[in-house]
Tab-separated table of C-alpha atoms and ligand atoms in Angstrom:
chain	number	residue	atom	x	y	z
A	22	UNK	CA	111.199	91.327	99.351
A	23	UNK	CA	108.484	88.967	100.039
A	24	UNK	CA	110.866	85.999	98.775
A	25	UNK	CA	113.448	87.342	100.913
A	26	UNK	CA	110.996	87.315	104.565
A	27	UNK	CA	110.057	84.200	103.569
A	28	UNK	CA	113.682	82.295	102.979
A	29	UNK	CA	114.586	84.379	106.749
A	30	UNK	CA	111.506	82.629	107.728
A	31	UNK	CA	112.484	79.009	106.474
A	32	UNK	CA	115.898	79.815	107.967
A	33	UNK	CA	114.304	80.685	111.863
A	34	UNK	CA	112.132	77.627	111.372
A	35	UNK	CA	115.025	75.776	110.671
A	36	UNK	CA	117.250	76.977	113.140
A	37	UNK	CA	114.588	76.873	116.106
A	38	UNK	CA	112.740	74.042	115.473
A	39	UNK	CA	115.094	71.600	112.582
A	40	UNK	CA	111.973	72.049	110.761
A	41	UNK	CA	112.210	71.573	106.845
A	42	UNK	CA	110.576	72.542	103.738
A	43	UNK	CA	107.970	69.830	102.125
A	44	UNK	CA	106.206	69.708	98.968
A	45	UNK	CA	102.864	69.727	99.702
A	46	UNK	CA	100.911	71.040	102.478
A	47	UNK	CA	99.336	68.262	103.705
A	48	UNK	CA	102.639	67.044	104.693
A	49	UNK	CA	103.530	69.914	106.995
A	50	UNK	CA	103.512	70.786	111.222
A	51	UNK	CA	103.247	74.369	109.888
A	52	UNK	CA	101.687	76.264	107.187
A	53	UNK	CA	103.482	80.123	106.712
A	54	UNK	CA	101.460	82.127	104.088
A	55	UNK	CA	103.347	85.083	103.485
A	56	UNK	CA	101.245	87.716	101.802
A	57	UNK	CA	101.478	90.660	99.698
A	58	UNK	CA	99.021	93.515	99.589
A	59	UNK	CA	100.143	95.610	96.887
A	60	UNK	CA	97.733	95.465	94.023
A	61	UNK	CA	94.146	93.476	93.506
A	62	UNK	CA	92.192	91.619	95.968
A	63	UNK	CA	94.921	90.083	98.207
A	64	UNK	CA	92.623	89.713	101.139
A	65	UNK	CA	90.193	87.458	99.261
A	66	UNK	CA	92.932	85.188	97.688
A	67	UNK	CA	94.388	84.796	101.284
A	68	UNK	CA	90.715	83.733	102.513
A	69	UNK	CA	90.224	81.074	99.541
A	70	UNK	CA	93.578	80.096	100.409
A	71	UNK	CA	92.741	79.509	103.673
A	72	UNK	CA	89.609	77.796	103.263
A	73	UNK	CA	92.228	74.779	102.100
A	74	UNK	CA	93.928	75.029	104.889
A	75	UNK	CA	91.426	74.708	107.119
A	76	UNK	CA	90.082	71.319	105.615
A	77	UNK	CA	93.641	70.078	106.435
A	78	UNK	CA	93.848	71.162	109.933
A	79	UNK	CA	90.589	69.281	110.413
A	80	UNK	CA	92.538	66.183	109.801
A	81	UNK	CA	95.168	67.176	111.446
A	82	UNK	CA	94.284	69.619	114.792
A	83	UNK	CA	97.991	69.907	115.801
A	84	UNK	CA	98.656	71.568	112.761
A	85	UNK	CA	99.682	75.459	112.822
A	86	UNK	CA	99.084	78.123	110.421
A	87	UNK	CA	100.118	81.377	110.395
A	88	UNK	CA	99.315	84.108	108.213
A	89	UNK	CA	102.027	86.836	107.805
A	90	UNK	CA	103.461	89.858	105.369
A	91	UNK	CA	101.364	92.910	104.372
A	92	UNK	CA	97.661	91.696	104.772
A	93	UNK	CA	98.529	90.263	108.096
A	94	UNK	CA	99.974	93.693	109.013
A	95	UNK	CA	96.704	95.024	107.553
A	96	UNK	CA	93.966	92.765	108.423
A	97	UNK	CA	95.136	91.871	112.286
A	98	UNK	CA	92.941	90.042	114.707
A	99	UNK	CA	90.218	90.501	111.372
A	100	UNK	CA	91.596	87.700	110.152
A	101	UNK	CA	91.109	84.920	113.082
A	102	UNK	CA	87.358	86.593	113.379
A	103	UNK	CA	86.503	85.424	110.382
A	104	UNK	CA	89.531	82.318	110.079
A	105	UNK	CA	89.265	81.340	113.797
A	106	UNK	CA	91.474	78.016	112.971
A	107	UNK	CA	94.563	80.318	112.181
A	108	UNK	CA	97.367	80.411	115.062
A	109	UNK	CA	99.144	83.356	114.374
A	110	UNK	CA	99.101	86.476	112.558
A	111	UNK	CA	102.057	88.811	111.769
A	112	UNK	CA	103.253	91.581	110.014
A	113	UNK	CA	106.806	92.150	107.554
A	114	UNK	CA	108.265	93.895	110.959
A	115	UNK	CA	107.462	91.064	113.262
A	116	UNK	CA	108.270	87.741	111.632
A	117	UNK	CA	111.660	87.153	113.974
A	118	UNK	CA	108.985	86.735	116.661
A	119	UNK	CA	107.969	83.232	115.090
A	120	UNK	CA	109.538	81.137	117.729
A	121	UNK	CA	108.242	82.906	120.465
A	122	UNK	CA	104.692	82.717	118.806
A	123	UNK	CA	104.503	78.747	117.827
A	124	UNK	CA	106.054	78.011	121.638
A	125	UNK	CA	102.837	80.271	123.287
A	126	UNK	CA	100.742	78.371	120.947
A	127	UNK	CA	102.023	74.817	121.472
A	128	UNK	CA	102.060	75.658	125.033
A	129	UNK	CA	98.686	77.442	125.835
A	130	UNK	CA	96.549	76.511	122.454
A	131	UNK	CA	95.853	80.580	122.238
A	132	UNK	CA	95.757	82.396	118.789
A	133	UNK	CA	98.438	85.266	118.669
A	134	UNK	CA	98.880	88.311	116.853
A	135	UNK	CA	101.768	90.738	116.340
A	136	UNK	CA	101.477	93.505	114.295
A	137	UNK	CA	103.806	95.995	115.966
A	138	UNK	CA	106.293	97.734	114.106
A	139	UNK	CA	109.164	98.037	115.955
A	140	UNK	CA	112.201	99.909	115.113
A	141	UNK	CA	114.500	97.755	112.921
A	142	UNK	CA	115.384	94.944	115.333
A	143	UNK	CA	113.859	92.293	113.739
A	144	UNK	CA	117.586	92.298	111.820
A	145	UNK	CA	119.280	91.368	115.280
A	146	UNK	CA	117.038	88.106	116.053
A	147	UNK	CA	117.155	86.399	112.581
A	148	UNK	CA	120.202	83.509	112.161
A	149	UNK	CA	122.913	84.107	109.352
A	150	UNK	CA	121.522	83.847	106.224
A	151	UNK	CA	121.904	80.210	104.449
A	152	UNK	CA	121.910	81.215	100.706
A	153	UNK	CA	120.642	79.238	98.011
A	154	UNK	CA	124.107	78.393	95.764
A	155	UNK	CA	124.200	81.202	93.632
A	156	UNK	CA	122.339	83.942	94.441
A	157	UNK	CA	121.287	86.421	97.849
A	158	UNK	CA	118.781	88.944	99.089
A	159	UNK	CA	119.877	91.328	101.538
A	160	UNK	CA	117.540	93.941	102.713
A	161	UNK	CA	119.213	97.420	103.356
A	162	UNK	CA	116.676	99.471	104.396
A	163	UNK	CA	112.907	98.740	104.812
A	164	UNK	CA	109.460	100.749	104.212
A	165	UNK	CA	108.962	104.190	102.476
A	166	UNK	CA	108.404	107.898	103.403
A	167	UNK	CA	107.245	108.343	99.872
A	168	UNK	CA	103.224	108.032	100.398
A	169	UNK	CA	102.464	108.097	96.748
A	170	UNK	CA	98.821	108.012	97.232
A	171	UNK	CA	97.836	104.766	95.371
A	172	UNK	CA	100.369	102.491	97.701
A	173	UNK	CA	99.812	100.586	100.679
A	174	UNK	CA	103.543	100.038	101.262
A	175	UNK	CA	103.810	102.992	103.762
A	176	UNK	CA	101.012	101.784	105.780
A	177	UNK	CA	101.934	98.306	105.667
A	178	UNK	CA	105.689	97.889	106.059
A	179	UNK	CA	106.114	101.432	107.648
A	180	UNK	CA	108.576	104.176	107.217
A	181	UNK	CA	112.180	104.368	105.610
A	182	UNK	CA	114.787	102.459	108.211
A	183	UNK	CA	118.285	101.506	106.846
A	184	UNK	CA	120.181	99.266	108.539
A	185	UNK	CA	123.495	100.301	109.978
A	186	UNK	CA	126.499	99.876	107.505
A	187	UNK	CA	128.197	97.524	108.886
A	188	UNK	CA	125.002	95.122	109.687
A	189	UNK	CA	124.884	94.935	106.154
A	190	UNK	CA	128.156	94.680	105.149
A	191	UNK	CA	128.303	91.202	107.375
A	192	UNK	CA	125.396	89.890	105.988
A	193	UNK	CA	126.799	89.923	102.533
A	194	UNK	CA	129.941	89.041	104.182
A	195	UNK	CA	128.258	85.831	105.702
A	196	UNK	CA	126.436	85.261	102.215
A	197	UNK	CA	129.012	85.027	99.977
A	198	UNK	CA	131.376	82.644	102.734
A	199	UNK	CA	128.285	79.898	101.616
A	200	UNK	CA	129.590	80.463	98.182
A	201	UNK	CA	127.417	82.097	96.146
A	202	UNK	CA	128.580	84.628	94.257
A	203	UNK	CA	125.924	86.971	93.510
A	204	UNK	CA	123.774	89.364	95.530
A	205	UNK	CA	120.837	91.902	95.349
A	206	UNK	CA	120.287	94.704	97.812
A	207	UNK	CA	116.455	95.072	98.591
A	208	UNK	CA	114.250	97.808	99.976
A	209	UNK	CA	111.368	99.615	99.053
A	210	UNK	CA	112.921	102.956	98.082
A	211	UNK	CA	117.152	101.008	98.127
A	212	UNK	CA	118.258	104.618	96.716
A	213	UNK	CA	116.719	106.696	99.921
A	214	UNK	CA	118.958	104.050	102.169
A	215	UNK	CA	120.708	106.567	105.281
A	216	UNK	CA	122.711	104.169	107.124
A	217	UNK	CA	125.203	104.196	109.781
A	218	UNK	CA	128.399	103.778	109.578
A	219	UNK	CA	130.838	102.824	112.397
A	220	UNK	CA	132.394	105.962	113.097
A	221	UNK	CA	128.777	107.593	113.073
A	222	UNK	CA	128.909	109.475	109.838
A	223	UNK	CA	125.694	108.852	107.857
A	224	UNK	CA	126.088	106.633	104.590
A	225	UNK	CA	124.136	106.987	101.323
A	226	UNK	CA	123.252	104.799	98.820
A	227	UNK	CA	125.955	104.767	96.625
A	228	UNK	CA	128.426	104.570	99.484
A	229	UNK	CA	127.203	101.578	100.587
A	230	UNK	CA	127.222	100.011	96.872
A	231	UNK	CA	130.711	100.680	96.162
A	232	UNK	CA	131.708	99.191	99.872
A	233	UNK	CA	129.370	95.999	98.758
A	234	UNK	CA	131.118	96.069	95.605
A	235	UNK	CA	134.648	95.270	97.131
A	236	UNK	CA	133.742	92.188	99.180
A	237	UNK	CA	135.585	89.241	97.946
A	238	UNK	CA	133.877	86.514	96.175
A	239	UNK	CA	131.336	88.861	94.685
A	240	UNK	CA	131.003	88.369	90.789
A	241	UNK	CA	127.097	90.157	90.839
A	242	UNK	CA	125.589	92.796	92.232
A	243	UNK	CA	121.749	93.965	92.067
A	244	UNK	CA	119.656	96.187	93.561
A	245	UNK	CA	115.632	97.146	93.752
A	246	UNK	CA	113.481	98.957	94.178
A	247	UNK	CA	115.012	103.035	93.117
A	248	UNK	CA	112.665	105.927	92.978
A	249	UNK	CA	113.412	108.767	90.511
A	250	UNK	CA	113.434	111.258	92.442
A	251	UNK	CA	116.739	109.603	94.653
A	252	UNK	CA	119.021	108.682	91.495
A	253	UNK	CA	121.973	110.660	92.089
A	254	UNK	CA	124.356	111.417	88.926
A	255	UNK	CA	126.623	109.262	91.385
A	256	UNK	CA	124.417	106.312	91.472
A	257	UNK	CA	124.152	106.388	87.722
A	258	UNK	CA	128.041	106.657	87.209
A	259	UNK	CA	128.343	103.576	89.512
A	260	UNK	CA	127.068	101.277	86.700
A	261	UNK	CA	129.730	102.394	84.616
A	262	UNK	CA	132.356	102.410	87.022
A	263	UNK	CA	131.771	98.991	89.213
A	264	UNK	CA	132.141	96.221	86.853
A	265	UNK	CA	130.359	93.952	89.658
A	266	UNK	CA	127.103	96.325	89.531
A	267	UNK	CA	125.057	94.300	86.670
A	268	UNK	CA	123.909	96.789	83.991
A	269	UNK	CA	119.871	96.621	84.721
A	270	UNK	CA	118.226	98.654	86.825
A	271	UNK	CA	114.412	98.589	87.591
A	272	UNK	CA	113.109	102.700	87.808
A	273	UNK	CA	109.165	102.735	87.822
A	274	UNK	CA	107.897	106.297	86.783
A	275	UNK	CA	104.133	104.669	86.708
A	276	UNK	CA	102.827	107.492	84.277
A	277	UNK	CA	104.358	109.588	81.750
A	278	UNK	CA	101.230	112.066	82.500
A	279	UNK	CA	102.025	115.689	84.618
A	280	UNK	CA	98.794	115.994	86.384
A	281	UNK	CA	98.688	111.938	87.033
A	282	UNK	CA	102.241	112.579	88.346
A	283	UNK	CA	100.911	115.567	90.418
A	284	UNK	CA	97.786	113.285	91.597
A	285	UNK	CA	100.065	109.898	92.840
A	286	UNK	CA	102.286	112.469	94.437
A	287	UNK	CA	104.673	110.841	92.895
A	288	UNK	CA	107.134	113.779	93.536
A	289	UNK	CA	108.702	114.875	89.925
A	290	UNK	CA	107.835	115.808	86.677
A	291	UNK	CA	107.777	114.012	83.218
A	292	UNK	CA	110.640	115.949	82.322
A	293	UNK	CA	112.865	115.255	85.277
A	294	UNK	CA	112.441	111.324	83.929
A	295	UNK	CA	114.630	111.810	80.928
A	296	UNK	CA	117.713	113.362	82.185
A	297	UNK	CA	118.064	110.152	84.568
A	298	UNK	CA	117.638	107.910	81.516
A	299	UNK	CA	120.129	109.595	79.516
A	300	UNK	CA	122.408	110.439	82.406
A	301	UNK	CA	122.573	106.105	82.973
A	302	UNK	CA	123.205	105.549	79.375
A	303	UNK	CA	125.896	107.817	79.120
A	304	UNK	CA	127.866	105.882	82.249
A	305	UNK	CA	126.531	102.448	80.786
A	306	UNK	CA	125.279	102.567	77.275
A	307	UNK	CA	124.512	98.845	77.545
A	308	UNK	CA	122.582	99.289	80.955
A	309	UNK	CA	118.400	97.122	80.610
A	310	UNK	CA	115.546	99.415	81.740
A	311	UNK	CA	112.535	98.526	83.313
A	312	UNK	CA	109.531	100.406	85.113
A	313	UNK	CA	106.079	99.872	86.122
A	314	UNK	CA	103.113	101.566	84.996
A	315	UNK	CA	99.849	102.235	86.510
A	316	UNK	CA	96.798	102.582	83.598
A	317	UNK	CA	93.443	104.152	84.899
A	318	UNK	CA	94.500	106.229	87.951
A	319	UNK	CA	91.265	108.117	89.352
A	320	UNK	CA	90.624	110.943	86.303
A	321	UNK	CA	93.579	109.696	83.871
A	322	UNK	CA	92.204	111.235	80.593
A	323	UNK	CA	93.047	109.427	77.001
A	324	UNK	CA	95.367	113.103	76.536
A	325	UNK	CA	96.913	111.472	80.346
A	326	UNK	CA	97.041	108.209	78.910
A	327	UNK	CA	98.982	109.140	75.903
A	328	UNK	CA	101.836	110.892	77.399
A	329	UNK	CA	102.414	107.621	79.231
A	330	UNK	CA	102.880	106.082	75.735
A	331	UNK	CA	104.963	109.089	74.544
A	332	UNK	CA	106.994	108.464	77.617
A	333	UNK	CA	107.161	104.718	76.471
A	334	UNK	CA	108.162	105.273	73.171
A	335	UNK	CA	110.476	107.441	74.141
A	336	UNK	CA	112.526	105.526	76.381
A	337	UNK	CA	112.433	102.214	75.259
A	338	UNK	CA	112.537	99.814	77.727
A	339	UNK	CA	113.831	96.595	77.746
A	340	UNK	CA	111.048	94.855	80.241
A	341	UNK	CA	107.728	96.664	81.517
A	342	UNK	CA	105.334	95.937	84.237
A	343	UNK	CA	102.085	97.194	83.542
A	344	UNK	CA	98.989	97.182	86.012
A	345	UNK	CA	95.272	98.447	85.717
A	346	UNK	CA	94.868	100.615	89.069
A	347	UNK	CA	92.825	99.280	91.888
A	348	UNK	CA	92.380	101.230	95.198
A	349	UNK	CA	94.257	99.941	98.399
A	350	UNK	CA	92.388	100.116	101.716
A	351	UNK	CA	93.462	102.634	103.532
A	352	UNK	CA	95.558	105.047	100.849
A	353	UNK	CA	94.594	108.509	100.263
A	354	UNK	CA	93.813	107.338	96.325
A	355	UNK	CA	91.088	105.758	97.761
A	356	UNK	CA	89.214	108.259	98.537
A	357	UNK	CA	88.797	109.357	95.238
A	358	UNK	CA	85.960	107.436	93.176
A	359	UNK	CA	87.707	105.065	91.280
A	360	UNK	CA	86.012	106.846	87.838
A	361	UNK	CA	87.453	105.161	85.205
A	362	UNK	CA	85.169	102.136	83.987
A	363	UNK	CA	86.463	98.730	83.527
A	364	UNK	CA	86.842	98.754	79.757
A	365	UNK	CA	88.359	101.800	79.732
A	366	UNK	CA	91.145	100.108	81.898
A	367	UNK	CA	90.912	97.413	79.922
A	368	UNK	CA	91.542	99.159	76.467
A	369	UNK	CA	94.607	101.287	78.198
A	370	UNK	CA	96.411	98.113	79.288
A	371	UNK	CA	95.977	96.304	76.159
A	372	UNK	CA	97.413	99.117	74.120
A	373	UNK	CA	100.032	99.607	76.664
A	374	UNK	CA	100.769	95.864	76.940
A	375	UNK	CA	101.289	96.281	73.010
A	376	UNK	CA	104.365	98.460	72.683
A	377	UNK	CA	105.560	97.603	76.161
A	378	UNK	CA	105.826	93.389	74.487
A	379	UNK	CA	106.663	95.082	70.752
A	380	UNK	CA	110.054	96.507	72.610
A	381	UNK	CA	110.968	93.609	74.997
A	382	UNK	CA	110.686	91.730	71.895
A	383	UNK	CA	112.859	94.104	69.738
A	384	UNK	CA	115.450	94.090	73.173
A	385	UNK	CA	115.366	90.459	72.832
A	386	UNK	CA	115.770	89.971	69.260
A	387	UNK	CA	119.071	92.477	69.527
A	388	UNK	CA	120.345	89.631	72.018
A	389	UNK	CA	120.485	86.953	68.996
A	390	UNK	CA	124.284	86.076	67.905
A	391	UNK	CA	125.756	87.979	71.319
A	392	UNK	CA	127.767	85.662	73.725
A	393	UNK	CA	126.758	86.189	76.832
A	394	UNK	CA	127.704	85.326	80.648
A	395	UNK	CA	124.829	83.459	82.499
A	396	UNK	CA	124.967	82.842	85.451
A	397	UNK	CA	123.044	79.422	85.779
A	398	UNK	CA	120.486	79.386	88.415
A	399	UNK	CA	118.003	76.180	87.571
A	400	UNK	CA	116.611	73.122	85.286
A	401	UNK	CA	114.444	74.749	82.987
A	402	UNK	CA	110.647	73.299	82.788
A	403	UNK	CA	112.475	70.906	79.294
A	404	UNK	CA	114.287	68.181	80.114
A	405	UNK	CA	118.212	68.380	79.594
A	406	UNK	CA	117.878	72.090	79.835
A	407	UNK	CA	119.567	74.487	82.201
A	408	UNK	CA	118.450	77.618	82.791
A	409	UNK	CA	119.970	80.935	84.057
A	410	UNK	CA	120.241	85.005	84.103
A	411	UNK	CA	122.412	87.615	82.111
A	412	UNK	CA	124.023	90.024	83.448
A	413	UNK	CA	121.008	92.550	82.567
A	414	UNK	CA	118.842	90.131	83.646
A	415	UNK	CA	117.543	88.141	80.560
A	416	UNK	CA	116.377	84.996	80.987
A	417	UNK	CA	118.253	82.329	78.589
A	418	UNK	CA	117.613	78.152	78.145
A	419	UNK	CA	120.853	75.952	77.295
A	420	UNK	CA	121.410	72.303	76.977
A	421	UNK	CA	123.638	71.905	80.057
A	422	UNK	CA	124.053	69.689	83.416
A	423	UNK	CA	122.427	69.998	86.982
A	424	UNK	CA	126.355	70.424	88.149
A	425	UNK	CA	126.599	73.612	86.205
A	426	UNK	CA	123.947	75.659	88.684
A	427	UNK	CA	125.739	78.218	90.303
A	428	UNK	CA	128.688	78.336	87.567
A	429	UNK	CA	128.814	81.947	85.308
A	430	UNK	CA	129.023	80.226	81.913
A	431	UNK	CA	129.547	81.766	78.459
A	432	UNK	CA	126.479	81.550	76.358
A	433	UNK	CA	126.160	81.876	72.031
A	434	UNK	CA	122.699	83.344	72.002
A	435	UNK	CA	120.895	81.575	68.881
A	436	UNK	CA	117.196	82.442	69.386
A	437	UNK	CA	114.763	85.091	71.252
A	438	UNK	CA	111.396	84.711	72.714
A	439	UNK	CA	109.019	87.369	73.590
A	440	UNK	CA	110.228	87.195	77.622
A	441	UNK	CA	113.336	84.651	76.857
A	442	UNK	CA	116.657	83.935	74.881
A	443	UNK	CA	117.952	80.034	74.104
A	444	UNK	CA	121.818	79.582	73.546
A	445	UNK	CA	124.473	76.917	73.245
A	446	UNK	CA	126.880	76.763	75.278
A	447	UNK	CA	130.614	77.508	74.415
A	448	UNK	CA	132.712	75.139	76.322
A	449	UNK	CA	135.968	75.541	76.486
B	284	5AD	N1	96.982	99.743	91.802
B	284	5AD	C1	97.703	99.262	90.756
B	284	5AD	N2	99.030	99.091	90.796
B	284	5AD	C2	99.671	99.398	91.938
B	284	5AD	N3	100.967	99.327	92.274
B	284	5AD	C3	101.103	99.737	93.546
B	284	5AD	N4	99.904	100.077	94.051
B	284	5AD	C4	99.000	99.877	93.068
B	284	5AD	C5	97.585	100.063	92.972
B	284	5AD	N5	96.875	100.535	93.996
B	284	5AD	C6	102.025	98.935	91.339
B	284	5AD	C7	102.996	100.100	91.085
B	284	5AD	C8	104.225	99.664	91.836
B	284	5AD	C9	104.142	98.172	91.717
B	284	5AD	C10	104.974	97.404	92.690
B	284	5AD	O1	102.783	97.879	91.894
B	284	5AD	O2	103.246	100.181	89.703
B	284	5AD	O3	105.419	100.206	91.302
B	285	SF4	FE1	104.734	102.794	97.225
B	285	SF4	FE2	105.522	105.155	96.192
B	285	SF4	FE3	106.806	104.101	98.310
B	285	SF4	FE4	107.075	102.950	95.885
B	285	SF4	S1	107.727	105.037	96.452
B	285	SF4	S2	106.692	101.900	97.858
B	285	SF4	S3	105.024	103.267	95.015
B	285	SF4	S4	104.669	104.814	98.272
């Protein structure tokens, strides 16, 4: 979502202002850091961050910089306190408000904040959406009602809006008239999306994905982030039913541990896990898994930590996300002493880390010999190589040309790599 805020910022920069991207920061009117405080010490990496910044706008006094996303929601005025050389602060709800802001400071030389969070209007003051070739965010709903109590996302980007139907529909609409041909629904919690329709009825999630589903020039469709406890049996028969909808879907459970479950208020039961899993590979027996876990929640036991393997193991996922629990400012986790000692995290995520890799590599490995549609998004790192996505989201390297990026092109898959395939191309 982050990516997304900042490509709608880009695209307000460029429509008010003609302003364009450069390479390095010393070459820029304005710096935009958009932040993210989900995990770790953001607020420290933004101030060493800034210190840079600051030695360039020395130089360079006209410069502006502007601090946004989740630790600008978060931190506030705080931050030009202790930063007094940054312009502007703002939070995920107020970034359309970035004209406005660099005209009062151009104008007046005055530091501004805006941290409000307004209802979902930000949507009406951004400019169509430019896309990027192939592929295209749209955000659906924003912020979460959820309040699992190790997350700052409630706090920080606020509670569950969906945009009206139709809003969205145009968006995509406006997307794929720039030609690109895939596109990815965003939102905290995409599955708890209530949106309005035009004749007033109330739309759910899997309403909306088989409307997205029919737009013309749509070959992909994606979606994140679900919650368990919103997959429908609906939802899950989508990915067998809309060949657009791209068999991978991202469901983080965090624990496979009752009482940790209980303690995150995370809202279901280790048991009421499976039933989804099996319920999405009955519509889609191809369909990629993925979740995030949390190791070292405030009293996770080794009996705690265990079931979250068992869970592992017995699922089998084809990419995991795994992250040693820190407490967020501000979340009811934090409260709690954060009890379980360093090493003891450590040891958890290693051993985690080592069946979690074991089955992305056995996914992988599977992959070798299949020919596969990727759609080609970049140059890889190697020079001559191309590299794009699978339709459940694998990563694969090909000798190709520049002038094959935004092409869907059939793939022989020769090799796997622990978090990558290569291929050769089959050309017609
Ligand atoms: N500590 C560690 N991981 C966290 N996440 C969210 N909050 C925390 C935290 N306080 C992880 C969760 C979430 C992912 C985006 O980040 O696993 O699903
Ligand atoms: Fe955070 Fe839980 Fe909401 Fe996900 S569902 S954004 S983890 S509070």
């Amino acid at each position: 979502m982050n990516e997304y805020d900042s490509s709608r910022m880009l695209d307000l920069m460029q429509d008010a202002y003609g302003m364009k991207l450069v390479a390095n920061p010393e070459d820029a009117d304005v710096i935009l850091m958009n932040t993210c405080s989900i995990r770790e010490k953001a607020e420290d990496k933004v101030y060493s961050e800034l210190g840079r910044y600051r030695k360039l706008k020395e130089k360079r006094p006209d410069m502006i910089i502007g601090v946004g996303g989740c630790v600008g929601q978060q931190e506030g005025k705080r931050i030009q306190q202790r930063a007094p050389y940054v312009d502007a602060v703002f939070g995920p709800q107020s970034y359309h408000k970035l004209p406005e802001m660099i005209n009062k400071i151009r104008r007046e030389r005055v530091n501004v904040t805006a941290t409000e969070m307004p209802e979902i209007e930000k949507f009406d003051h951004l400019p169509a959406p430019k896309g990027n070739g192939m592929s295209g965010f749209v955000t659906i709903m924003e912020g979460c009602d959820k309040f699992c109590t190790f997350c700052v996302v409630p706090y920080t980007r606020g509670s569950e809006l969906s945009r009206p139907v139709e809003d969205v529909l145009e968006e995509c609409r406006k997307l794929l008239a720039t030609g690109i041909t895939e596109i990815s629904l965003l939102g905290q919690n995409v599955n708890a999306y209530r949106g309005l329709a035009a004749d007033e009825d109330e739309w759910d999630f899997t309403m909306l994905l088989y409307a997205v589903a029919k737009l013309e020039g749509l070959e992909r469709l994606r979606f994140s982030t679900s919650h368990p406890m919103e997959v429908t049996e609906e939802m899950a028969a989508a990915f067998g039913d809309l060949p657009v909808l791209m068999p991978y879907l991202h469901l983080p459970v965090q624990s496979g541990s009752d009482v940790i479950l209980k303690a995150m208020h995370r809202g279901h039961a280790r048991d009421d896990y499976f039933p989804l899993i099996e319920s999405l590979r009955k519509h889609c027996p191809d369909i990629a898994l993925s979740s995030d876990f949390i190791v070292g929640y405030p009293g996770e036991t080794d009996e705690d930590f265990e079931q979250t393997l068992d869970l592992v193991r017995r699922v089998n996922y084809d990419f995991s996300y795994c992250f040693k629990y820190s407490p967020r400012p501000g979340t009811p986790a934090a409260q709690s002493e954060d009890n379980i000692p360093e090493e003891v995290k450590d040891e958890r995520l290693q051993r985690l880390l080592a069946l979690t890799r074991l089955q992305t590599r056995e996914a992988m490995n599977k992959q070798i010999g299949r020919v596969v549609n990727v759609l080609v998004e970049k140059e890889s790192k190697t020079d001559g190589e191309m590299q794009g996505r699978t339709a459940d989201y694998r990563i694969v390297h090909f000798e190709g040309q520049p002038r094959q990026i935004g092409q869907t092109m059939p793939v022989r898959i020769t090799k796997a790599y622990g978090q990558s395939l290569r291929g050769e191309l089959i050309l017609a």
